[in-house]
Amino acid sequence: MAEGTAIATPGLSSFLKSLKTTPVEPSVAYLISLLKRRQIRNSRQCAVATTALLLRVVGEFKGKDSAKLVERIRQVGRRLTSAQPREVVVGNIVRRVLGLVREVVEDHLDAETNATSDIGHNSQPHNDSLSRPTLSSTISTFSPLKHATAEPLDASTHQSETMSDSGELPKRPGLLTSHTSYVPSSSAPLVNSLFGLFSHPDTPSTSNTPTGHQSPDNKGMLTSLNLERLADFSNSKFDVKAEVMDGIRELQDELDQSDDLIAANALDHIHSNEIILTHTASTGVQKFLLTAARKRKFTVVHVETFPHDHTGTHSVLLTGKNRDHSGDSEEDSFKPLRAAGIQVVMIPDSHVFAIMSQVNKVILATHTVLANGGLVAASGARMIAAAAKAHQTPVVVVSGVYKLSPVYPFDIDELIEYGDPGSVVPYEDGGFVDLVDVENPLYDYVPADLVDLYITNLGGHAPSYLYRIVADHYRTEDINL
Amino acid sequence: MSEPVVREAGHPPVTAQADTTSNPTPQPQNDAKNATSTPSKGKPKLSGVELKKLKQAEKQARRAAQKAAGEQLQGQQKTPPAKDGQKQVPKDDKSKPLPMRRRPSNPNVLVAKEPKKDTKKEPKHANLFFGHLYNQPRLHSVVGASKDVHPAVLALGLQYSSYIICGSTARMVSMLVAFKAVIEDYQTPVGTSLARHLTSHHLSPQIDYLRSCRPLSIGMGNAIRWLKDVIIKIDPSTPESEAKRELITDIDNFIRDRVIAADQLISDYAAKKIEPGDVILTYASSSIVESTLLRAHLDGISFSVIVVDSKPLFEGKRLARNLSQHGIKVRCFSYSGAAHAVKDASKVFLGAHAMMSNGRLYSRVGTASIANLANSNSIPVIVLCESVKFTERVALDSIVGNEVAPAEEILSERERQALLPLKVNGEEEAVTTTNDVWKRVEEAKNLQLQQVLYDVTPAEYINMVITEYGSLPPSSVPVVHRLSTNA
């Protein structure tokens, strides 16, 4: 095994392996070099690497001062993001971890103030009712959850949902006024999951999160809940580090499962005999389509994405495995769509407009989703989305929440990465390369108005709603690292 | 009006045979040979259906032989019965399963290969979008061409099918030039007149051959229609040599007036649209766009060009090379970078394969997306098109009428090489040659590669069409078309 790692080309897998043995500082340096050399690329790989590294960073952190911990994470995050500013996901993960720390600390403080009167559950209602007006008026991102946690306690029962519903009634207006758009989509499943949490208070939260296919609504929220609960139960020996690490592990779980959670939505969006157009060799999209393929027969038109992802596309279509991601082959290997009985038609990029009149739905993979509802995706996406718009074909973007970035695209060009022009015109053609500027943009920015729907691991959202999810996942104080 | 007739004769296999009627004796033999070759091929599994077919083929051959014998007496009346015979053969062919269809025309060399290829291709023919467009495979060799086809045309056909001559204007002009050679070498048989014989008997096999190499472009269709018109109008009393001379000068004039002068006018006019500092975006390669840009460059206007290129023909590369060699600043994008290219552009110049009568532009596949992007960025889209390429045909989408290109062209050698280490069915061994890669892709179940050559750009994306008559909105295309055909 050791020899294998030595020989293997540097990448995500080698980084994860080395992380176990190498101390933190060299690991940070190693990741930075991997990012700089583009040996780790693609949002998912960057996200996985960053979470793994931050887990180590937090784990090795000495001292109990949470402010210092925040500063430390920030400092690592700054170095990572400046190493590869275009992999926005790195920054996203850092911000989420920072948010986690803040949350743990705040919850702890909260719990302490609550606990001063009595740790008993009965004292909670009074406290809650007292604090409610102020809370509902603040636009703290996690305030609705604080209400939610209080509710089951309020009803002082753990079983009956009807009870909690009735008990909830008077509070509803408060929630609605502060977060109108938020309530209808997620309040009911949230209560469900809360019951799950409180009826088994000792089960590790990790086992809870994956179960909820009907309540995948808010992983980040659940994270915060669990932490709060932990704070409640163990405030005597409060340990920021351990809780943050738990939170990071849940973040890792979220990364692991986001594809599956997204794919769970597939049947809601794909009906029989549809013709679906997609591009690039995205694992997420393939899984999404495969899930739908289990129940329904449809046709997939796959755009080749020449010149930067055509090989990946070809190999995904043929084998279901993206050759480029040789590192995590086990995770990435699934049977190709065509083996699932799905008719796949591959077309060159230039054919998109010609075919679009026949297409029912466009499903795009993405690199980063931005807070304004726009996205950065493999180049060609803009052209596809524009063609879809011209034909009134709905465009669905499939993306994990971890790709959702609080960055607002003031300067779009900054986010666009340019690749090897040799893949457009080979360097052997010296005369040509000398005279002509060959450009190979790897990403396209697709504005929000070209997108009809986002499907994340939390469910489907309109592009205009994304800012809200951003607010749920990131703290405003962390937006500038 | 003669078009449908030509199309009828368009089954190259059959025509090839029927055209041998000029020396009627070999034909029955030929047919008989084919008939016998059929059973010899299918001997191991001679089913009832095949027996029936065999019988039909024999009957057909007999009938043809009788007819040919009858015709021998009066050569002039040969045409209609021969047509009749042709018509019946294709009908008969249609009842046959696909593997049999193309056999009679091909000499035995090809026949040996054919069945294998066909069984493999059959599922692919159940093509999702362009299934209706697959009628016959493209011819890549002179094998199987009618013996009436002039050598100049034979060579031209190969150049068509291998994209050596590409672009609708180039194809049209080269065809007319080849036809000049054909007409020059033509001798009217005794007992008929040039006006009556040349078109149907001598020109149509050439056209059929060209069509079997690559479907005719709309410009070519227009030119052929014009040429037939001219031939028909020749007074039968004119001596043959004089008529031929007249025809050749007519063709020369046509090329001069409708193409060379028109190009000149258009590029003069369009070059004026280029202002200093402009960034002109163009897609793929159009001869008229190229000459316009060169003209503007010679006029001393400083501007730069963005060329967007696409697989698999990479025509844009050729254009970019030519322009840059003349000192024009050129940037080159692959198709997926089109959105970035359009963003930087200030005007879009497009060439045309044809302008449809509903104002839509029929051009190299990918043009529509470029126009769409340009339109959404509020960049003017200017189409340069000679009026010869205007057509009375209309189209709403790119699916109904199009030209399907062979799918294997999509995967270039380099891309196949990149797929070499791929293991398709898990434990299966990786292949070693790029041909095997293609075989694997082709055989992959439920996977199709599709490729067409053209698409239709909606008229609302086009701000201006520049022709030799001046610049006009796309809605004026039918008017100009009438004008140019009546003139």
Coordinates of N, CA and C in Angstrom, one line a residue, chain A residues 275 299 301 304-308 310-311 314-315 317-319 321 323 337-355 357-359 379-383 386-388 390 412-413 416 418 422-426 428-429 431-432 435-445, chain B residues 128-130 283 310-312 314 316-318 320-321 324-325 328-340 343-344 365-369 372-373 376-377 397-399 402 410-411 414-415 418-419 421-425 440-441 444-458 461:
Chain A
I275 N -37.0 13.5 -23.4 CA -35.6 13.6 -24.0 C -34.9 14.6 -23.2
T299 N -34.8 9.2 -22.9 CA -33.7 9.3 -23.8 C -32.8 10.4 -23.3
V301 N -29.7 12.9 -24.3 CA -28.8 13.5 -25.4 C -27.6 14.1 -24.6
E304 N -21.0 16.6 -26.1 CA -19.7 16.1 -25.9 C -18.7 17.0 -25.0
T305 N -19.0 18.2 -25.0 CA -18.1 19.2 -24.2 C -16.7 19.1 -24.7
F306 N -16.5 19.2 -26.0 CA -15.2 19.3 -26.6 C -14.7 20.7 -26.3
P307 N -13.4 21.0 -26.0 CA -12.3 20.0 -26.0 C -11.9 19.7 -24.6
H308 N -12.5 20.1 -23.5 CA -11.9 19.9 -22.2 C -12.5 18.6 -21.5
H310 N -14.3 16.0 -23.3 CA -14.9 15.0 -24.2 C -14.5 13.6 -23.9
T311 N -13.2 13.5 -23.4 CA -12.7 12.1 -23.1 C -13.5 11.6 -21.9
H314 N -17.0 10.6 -23.1 CA -17.0 9.4 -23.9 C -16.9 8.2 -22.9
S315 N -15.9 8.3 -21.9 CA -15.8 7.2 -21.1 C -16.9 7.0 -20.2
L317 N -20.0 7.6 -20.9 CA -21.0 7.0 -21.7 C -20.8 5.6 -22.0
L318 N -19.5 5.3 -22.2 CA -19.2 3.9 -22.6 C -19.2 3.0 -21.3
T319 N -18.5 3.4 -20.3 CA -18.3 2.6 -19.1 C -19.0 3.0 -17.9
K321 N -17.7 5.2 -16.1 CA -16.7 5.6 -15.2 C -15.9 6.7 -15.8
R323 N -12.7 8.4 -16.5 CA -11.3 8.0 -16.4 C -10.5 9.0 -15.7
L337 N -25.4 4.7 -18.1 CA -26.8 4.9 -18.4 C -27.3 3.9 -19.5
R338 N -26.5 3.6 -20.4 CA -26.9 2.8 -21.5 C -27.2 1.4 -21.1
A339 N -26.4 1.0 -20.0 CA -26.6 -0.4 -19.5 C -27.9 -0.4 -18.7
A340 N -28.4 0.7 -18.3 CA -29.7 0.7 -17.6 C -30.9 0.8 -18.6
G341 N -30.5 0.6 -19.8 CA -31.6 0.6 -20.8 C -32.0 1.9 -21.3
I342 N -31.2 2.9 -21.0 CA -31.5 4.3 -21.5 C -30.8 4.5 -22.8
Q343 N -31.6 5.0 -23.7 CA -31.0 5.3 -25.1 C -30.2 6.6 -24.9
V344 N -28.9 6.5 -25.3 CA -28.1 7.7 -25.1 C -27.6 8.1 -26.5
V345 N -27.7 9.4 -26.8 CA -27.3 9.9 -28.1 C -26.2 11.0 -27.8
M346 N -25.1 10.8 -28.3 CA -24.0 11.8 -28.1 C -23.9 12.7 -29.4
I347 N -23.9 13.9 -29.1 CA -23.8 14.9 -30.2 C -22.6 15.9 -29.9
P348 N -22.0 16.4 -30.9 CA -21.0 17.4 -30.7 C -21.7 18.7 -30.2
D349 N -20.9 19.6 -29.6 CA -21.4 20.8 -29.0 C -22.2 21.7 -30.0
S350 N -21.8 21.7 -31.2 CA -22.4 22.6 -32.2 C -23.8 22.2 -32.5
H351 N -24.2 21.0 -32.1 CA -25.6 20.5 -32.5 C -26.6 20.9 -31.5
V352 N -26.3 21.6 -30.5 CA -27.2 21.8 -29.4 C -28.5 22.5 -29.9
F353 N -28.3 23.6 -30.6 CA -29.4 24.4 -31.1 C -30.3 23.6 -32.0
A354 N -29.7 22.8 -32.9 CA -30.4 22.0 -33.8 C -31.3 21.0 -33.1
I355 N -30.8 20.4 -32.0 CA -31.5 19.3 -31.4 C -32.5 19.9 -30.4
S357 N -34.9 21.7 -30.2 CA -36.4 21.7 -30.4 C -37.0 20.4 -30.0
Q358 N -36.2 19.3 -29.9 CA -36.8 18.0 -29.5 C -36.6 17.7 -28.0
V359 N -35.9 18.6 -27.4 CA -35.5 18.2 -26.0 C -36.6 18.7 -25.0
S379 N -17.6 25.0 -19.7 CA -17.9 25.9 -20.8 C -18.7 25.2 -21.8
G380 N -19.6 25.9 -22.4 CA -20.6 25.3 -23.3 C -22.0 25.4 -22.6
A381 N -22.0 25.5 -21.3 CA -23.2 25.6 -20.5 C -24.0 26.8 -20.9
R382 N -23.4 27.9 -21.1 CA -24.0 29.1 -21.4 C -24.8 29.0 -22.7
M383 N -24.1 28.4 -23.7 CA -24.6 28.2 -25.0 C -25.8 27.3 -24.9
A386 N -28.7 29.1 -23.2 CA -29.3 30.1 -24.1 C -30.2 29.4 -25.2
A387 N -29.7 28.3 -25.7 CA -30.5 27.6 -26.7 C -31.8 27.1 -26.1
A388 N -31.7 26.6 -24.8 CA -32.8 26.1 -24.1 C -33.8 27.2 -23.9
A390 N -34.2 29.8 -25.7 CA -34.8 30.2 -27.0 C -35.9 29.2 -27.4
I412 N -17.3 38.6 -13.2 CA -17.5 37.2 -13.6 C -16.2 36.6 -14.2
D413 N -15.5 37.5 -14.9 CA -14.3 37.0 -15.6 C -13.3 36.4 -14.6
I416 N -13.6 32.7 -14.2 CA -13.5 31.8 -15.3 C -12.0 31.3 -15.4
Y418 N -9.0 29.5 -17.5 CA -8.7 29.1 -18.9 C -7.8 27.9 -18.9
G422 N -3.7 24.0 -26.2 CA -3.3 22.9 -27.0 C -4.4 21.9 -27.3
S423 N -5.4 21.9 -26.4 CA -6.5 20.9 -26.7 C -7.4 21.5 -27.8
V424 N -7.4 22.8 -28.0 CA -8.2 23.3 -29.1 C -7.4 23.2 -30.4
V425 N -6.2 23.7 -30.4 CA -5.3 23.5 -31.6 C -4.0 22.9 -31.1
P426 N -3.7 21.7 -31.5 CA -2.5 21.1 -31.0 C -1.2 21.9 -31.3
E428 N 1.5 21.0 -32.2 CA 2.3 20.6 -33.4 C 2.1 21.6 -34.5
D429 N 0.9 22.2 -34.5 CA 0.6 23.1 -35.6 C 1.2 24.5 -35.3
G431 N 2.9 26.9 -36.9 CA 2.6 28.1 -37.6 C 1.3 28.8 -37.1
F432 N 0.3 27.9 -36.9 CA -1.0 28.4 -36.5 C -0.9 29.0 -35.1
L435 N 0.6 32.5 -34.8 CA -0.1 33.6 -35.4 C -1.4 33.9 -34.7
V436 N -2.0 32.9 -34.2 CA -3.4 33.0 -33.7 C -3.4 32.8 -32.2
D437 N -4.2 33.7 -31.6 CA -4.4 33.5 -30.1 C -5.5 32.4 -30.0
V438 N -5.1 31.3 -29.4 CA -6.1 30.3 -29.2 C -6.5 30.3 -27.7
E439 N -7.8 30.4 -27.5 CA -8.2 30.4 -26.1 C -9.1 29.2 -25.8
N440 N -9.0 28.8 -24.6 CA -9.8 27.6 -24.2 C -10.4 27.8 -22.8
P441 N -11.5 28.6 -22.7 CA -12.1 28.8 -21.4 C -12.7 27.5 -20.9
L442 N -12.5 27.2 -19.6 CA -13.0 26.0 -19.1 C -14.4 26.1 -18.5
Y443 N -14.7 27.4 -18.1 CA -16.0 27.6 -17.5 C -16.8 28.6 -18.2
D444 N -18.1 28.5 -18.0 CA -19.0 29.5 -18.5 C -19.7 30.1 -17.3
Y445 N -20.1 31.3 -17.3 CA -21.0 31.8 -16.3 C -22.4 31.8 -16.9
Chain B
L128 N -32.6 8.4 -33.6 CA -33.6 9.1 -32.8 C -34.1 10.4 -33.5
F129 N -33.2 11.2 -33.9 CA -33.6 12.5 -34.5 C -33.6 12.6 -36.0
F130 N -32.6 11.9 -36.5 CA -32.4 12.1 -38.0 C -32.7 10.8 -38.7
Y283 N -18.0 32.2 -37.6 CA -18.1 30.8 -37.2 C -17.7 30.0 -38.4
S310 N -15.4 24.4 -34.7 CA -16.1 23.3 -34.1 C -15.6 22.0 -34.7
K311 N -15.8 21.0 -33.9 CA -15.6 19.6 -34.4 C -16.6 19.3 -35.5
P312 N -16.5 18.3 -36.3 CA -15.3 17.6 -36.6 C -14.5 18.1 -37.8
F314 N -13.4 21.3 -38.3 CA -12.4 22.3 -38.0 C -12.1 23.3 -39.2
G316 N -12.9 26.4 -39.2 CA -12.5 27.7 -38.7 C -11.0 27.8 -38.6
K317 N -10.4 26.7 -38.4 CA -8.9 26.7 -38.3 C -8.3 27.2 -39.6
R318 N -8.8 26.7 -40.7 CA -8.3 27.0 -42.0 C -8.5 28.5 -42.2
A320 N -8.9 30.8 -39.9 CA -8.0 31.6 -39.0 C -6.6 31.6 -39.5
R321 N -6.1 30.5 -40.1 CA -4.8 30.5 -40.6 C -4.6 31.5 -41.7
S324 N -4.8 35.1 -40.5 CA -3.6 35.5 -39.7 C -2.4 35.7 -40.6
Q325 N -2.4 34.8 -41.7 CA -1.2 35.0 -42.6 C -1.2 36.3 -43.3
I328 N -4.0 39.8 -40.1 CA -5.1 40.2 -39.3 C -5.0 39.5 -38.0
K329 N -5.3 40.3 -36.9 CA -5.2 39.7 -35.6 C -6.4 38.8 -35.4
V330 N -6.1 37.5 -35.1 CA -7.1 36.5 -35.0 C -7.1 35.8 -33.6
R331 N -8.2 35.6 -33.1 CA -8.3 34.8 -31.9 C -9.2 33.6 -32.3
C332 N -8.9 32.5 -31.7 CA -9.6 31.2 -32.0 C -10.2 30.6 -30.8
F333 N -11.4 30.2 -30.9 CA -12.1 29.6 -29.8 C -12.7 28.2 -30.3
S334 N -12.7 27.3 -29.4 CA -13.5 26.1 -29.7 C -14.9 26.4 -29.4
Y335 N -15.8 25.5 -29.9 CA -17.2 25.8 -29.9 C -17.7 26.0 -28.4
S336 N -17.2 25.2 -27.5 CA -17.7 25.4 -26.2 C -17.4 26.7 -25.5
G337 N -16.4 27.4 -26.1 CA -16.1 28.7 -25.6 C -16.9 29.8 -26.3
A338 N -17.9 29.4 -27.1 CA -18.6 30.4 -27.9 C -19.1 31.6 -27.1
A339 N -19.6 31.3 -25.9 CA -20.2 32.3 -25.1 C -19.2 33.4 -24.8
H340 N -18.0 33.0 -24.5 CA -16.9 34.0 -24.2 C -16.6 34.7 -25.5
K343 N -19.1 37.4 -26.3 CA -19.1 38.5 -25.4 C -18.1 39.6 -25.8
D344 N -17.0 39.1 -26.4 CA -15.9 40.0 -26.8 C -16.2 40.7 -28.2
V365 N -23.7 23.6 -39.1 CA -24.3 23.3 -37.8 C -23.5 24.1 -36.7
G366 N -24.2 24.7 -35.8 CA -23.6 25.5 -34.8 C -23.8 27.0 -35.0
T367 N -24.1 27.4 -36.2 CA -24.4 28.8 -36.5 C -25.5 29.3 -35.7
A368 N -26.5 28.5 -35.5 CA -27.7 29.0 -34.8 C -27.4 29.4 -33.4
S369 N -26.6 28.6 -32.7 CA -26.3 29.0 -31.4 C -25.5 30.3 -31.3
N372 N -27.8 33.0 -31.8 CA -28.6 33.2 -30.6 C -27.9 33.9 -29.5
L373 N -26.6 33.5 -29.3 CA -25.8 34.2 -28.3 C -25.6 35.7 -28.6
S376 N -28.7 37.7 -28.0 CA -29.0 37.9 -26.6 C -28.0 38.9 -26.1
N377 N -26.8 39.1 -26.7 CA -25.8 40.1 -26.3 C -26.0 41.4 -27.1
D397 N -37.3 24.0 -38.4 CA -36.2 23.5 -37.5 C -35.2 22.7 -38.3
S398 N -34.2 22.3 -37.6 CA -33.0 21.7 -38.3 C -33.2 20.2 -38.4
I399 N -34.3 19.7 -38.0 CA -34.5 18.2 -38.0 C -35.0 17.7 -39.3
N402 N -32.0 18.0 -43.5 CA -30.6 18.2 -43.0 C -29.8 17.2 -43.8
I410 N -17.1 11.9 -35.8 CA -17.1 12.6 -34.6 C -15.9 12.3 -33.8
L411 N -15.5 11.0 -33.7 CA -14.4 10.7 -32.9 C -13.1 10.7 -33.7
R414 N -7.3 11.3 -32.4 CA -6.8 11.7 -31.1 C -7.7 11.3 -30.0
E415 N -9.0 11.5 -30.2 CA -9.9 11.1 -29.2 C -10.0 9.7 -29.0
A418 N -7.3 8.5 -26.9 CA -7.5 8.8 -25.5 C -8.4 7.7 -24.9
L419 N -9.2 7.1 -25.7 CA -10.1 6.1 -25.1 C -9.5 4.7 -25.1
P421 N -7.3 3.1 -23.3 CA -7.2 2.2 -22.1 C -8.5 1.9 -21.4
L422 N -9.6 2.3 -22.1 CA -10.9 2.1 -21.5 C -11.3 0.6 -21.5
K423 N -11.8 0.2 -20.4 CA -12.3 -1.2 -20.3 C -13.9 -1.1 -20.3
V424 N -14.5 -1.5 -21.4 CA -15.9 -1.3 -21.5 C -16.7 -2.1 -20.6
N425 N -16.5 -3.4 -20.7 CA -17.4 -4.3 -19.8 C -16.6 -4.9 -18.7
R440 N -15.9 -0.5 -30.9 CA -16.5 -0.7 -29.6 C -17.6 0.4 -29.4
V441 N -17.3 1.6 -29.7 CA -18.3 2.7 -29.6 C -19.5 2.4 -30.4
A444 N -21.6 -0.4 -29.0 CA -22.1 -0.2 -27.7 C -23.6 -0.1 -27.8
K445 N -24.3 -0.9 -27.0 CA -25.7 -0.9 -27.0 C -26.3 0.4 -26.4
N446 N -27.4 0.8 -27.0 CA -28.1 2.0 -26.5 C -27.2 3.3 -26.7
L447 N -26.2 3.2 -27.4 CA -25.4 4.5 -27.6 C -25.3 4.8 -29.0
Q448 N -25.7 6.0 -29.3 CA -25.6 6.5 -30.7 C -24.8 7.7 -30.7
L449 N -24.0 7.9 -31.8 CA -23.4 9.1 -32.1 C -24.1 9.7 -33.3
Q450 N -24.4 11.0 -33.2 CA -25.1 11.6 -34.3 C -24.4 12.8 -34.7
Q451 N -24.5 13.0 -36.0 CA -23.9 14.2 -36.5 C -24.6 14.7 -37.8
V452 N -25.0 15.9 -37.8 CA -25.5 16.5 -39.1 C -24.6 17.6 -39.5
L453 N -24.8 18.2 -40.6 CA -23.9 19.2 -41.1 C -24.5 20.6 -41.0
Y454 N -25.8 20.7 -40.9 CA -26.4 22.1 -41.0 C -27.4 22.3 -39.9
D455 N -27.6 23.5 -39.6 CA -28.8 23.8 -38.8 C -29.5 25.1 -39.3
V456 N -30.6 25.4 -38.7 CA -31.4 26.5 -39.2 C -31.5 27.5 -38.2
T457 N -31.1 28.7 -38.5 CA -31.0 29.9 -37.6 C -32.3 30.7 -37.8
P458 N -33.0 30.9 -36.7 CA -34.3 31.7 -36.8 C -34.0 33.1 -37.4
Y461 N -32.9 36.3 -35.3 CA -31.5 36.5 -34.8 C -30.7 37.2 -35.9

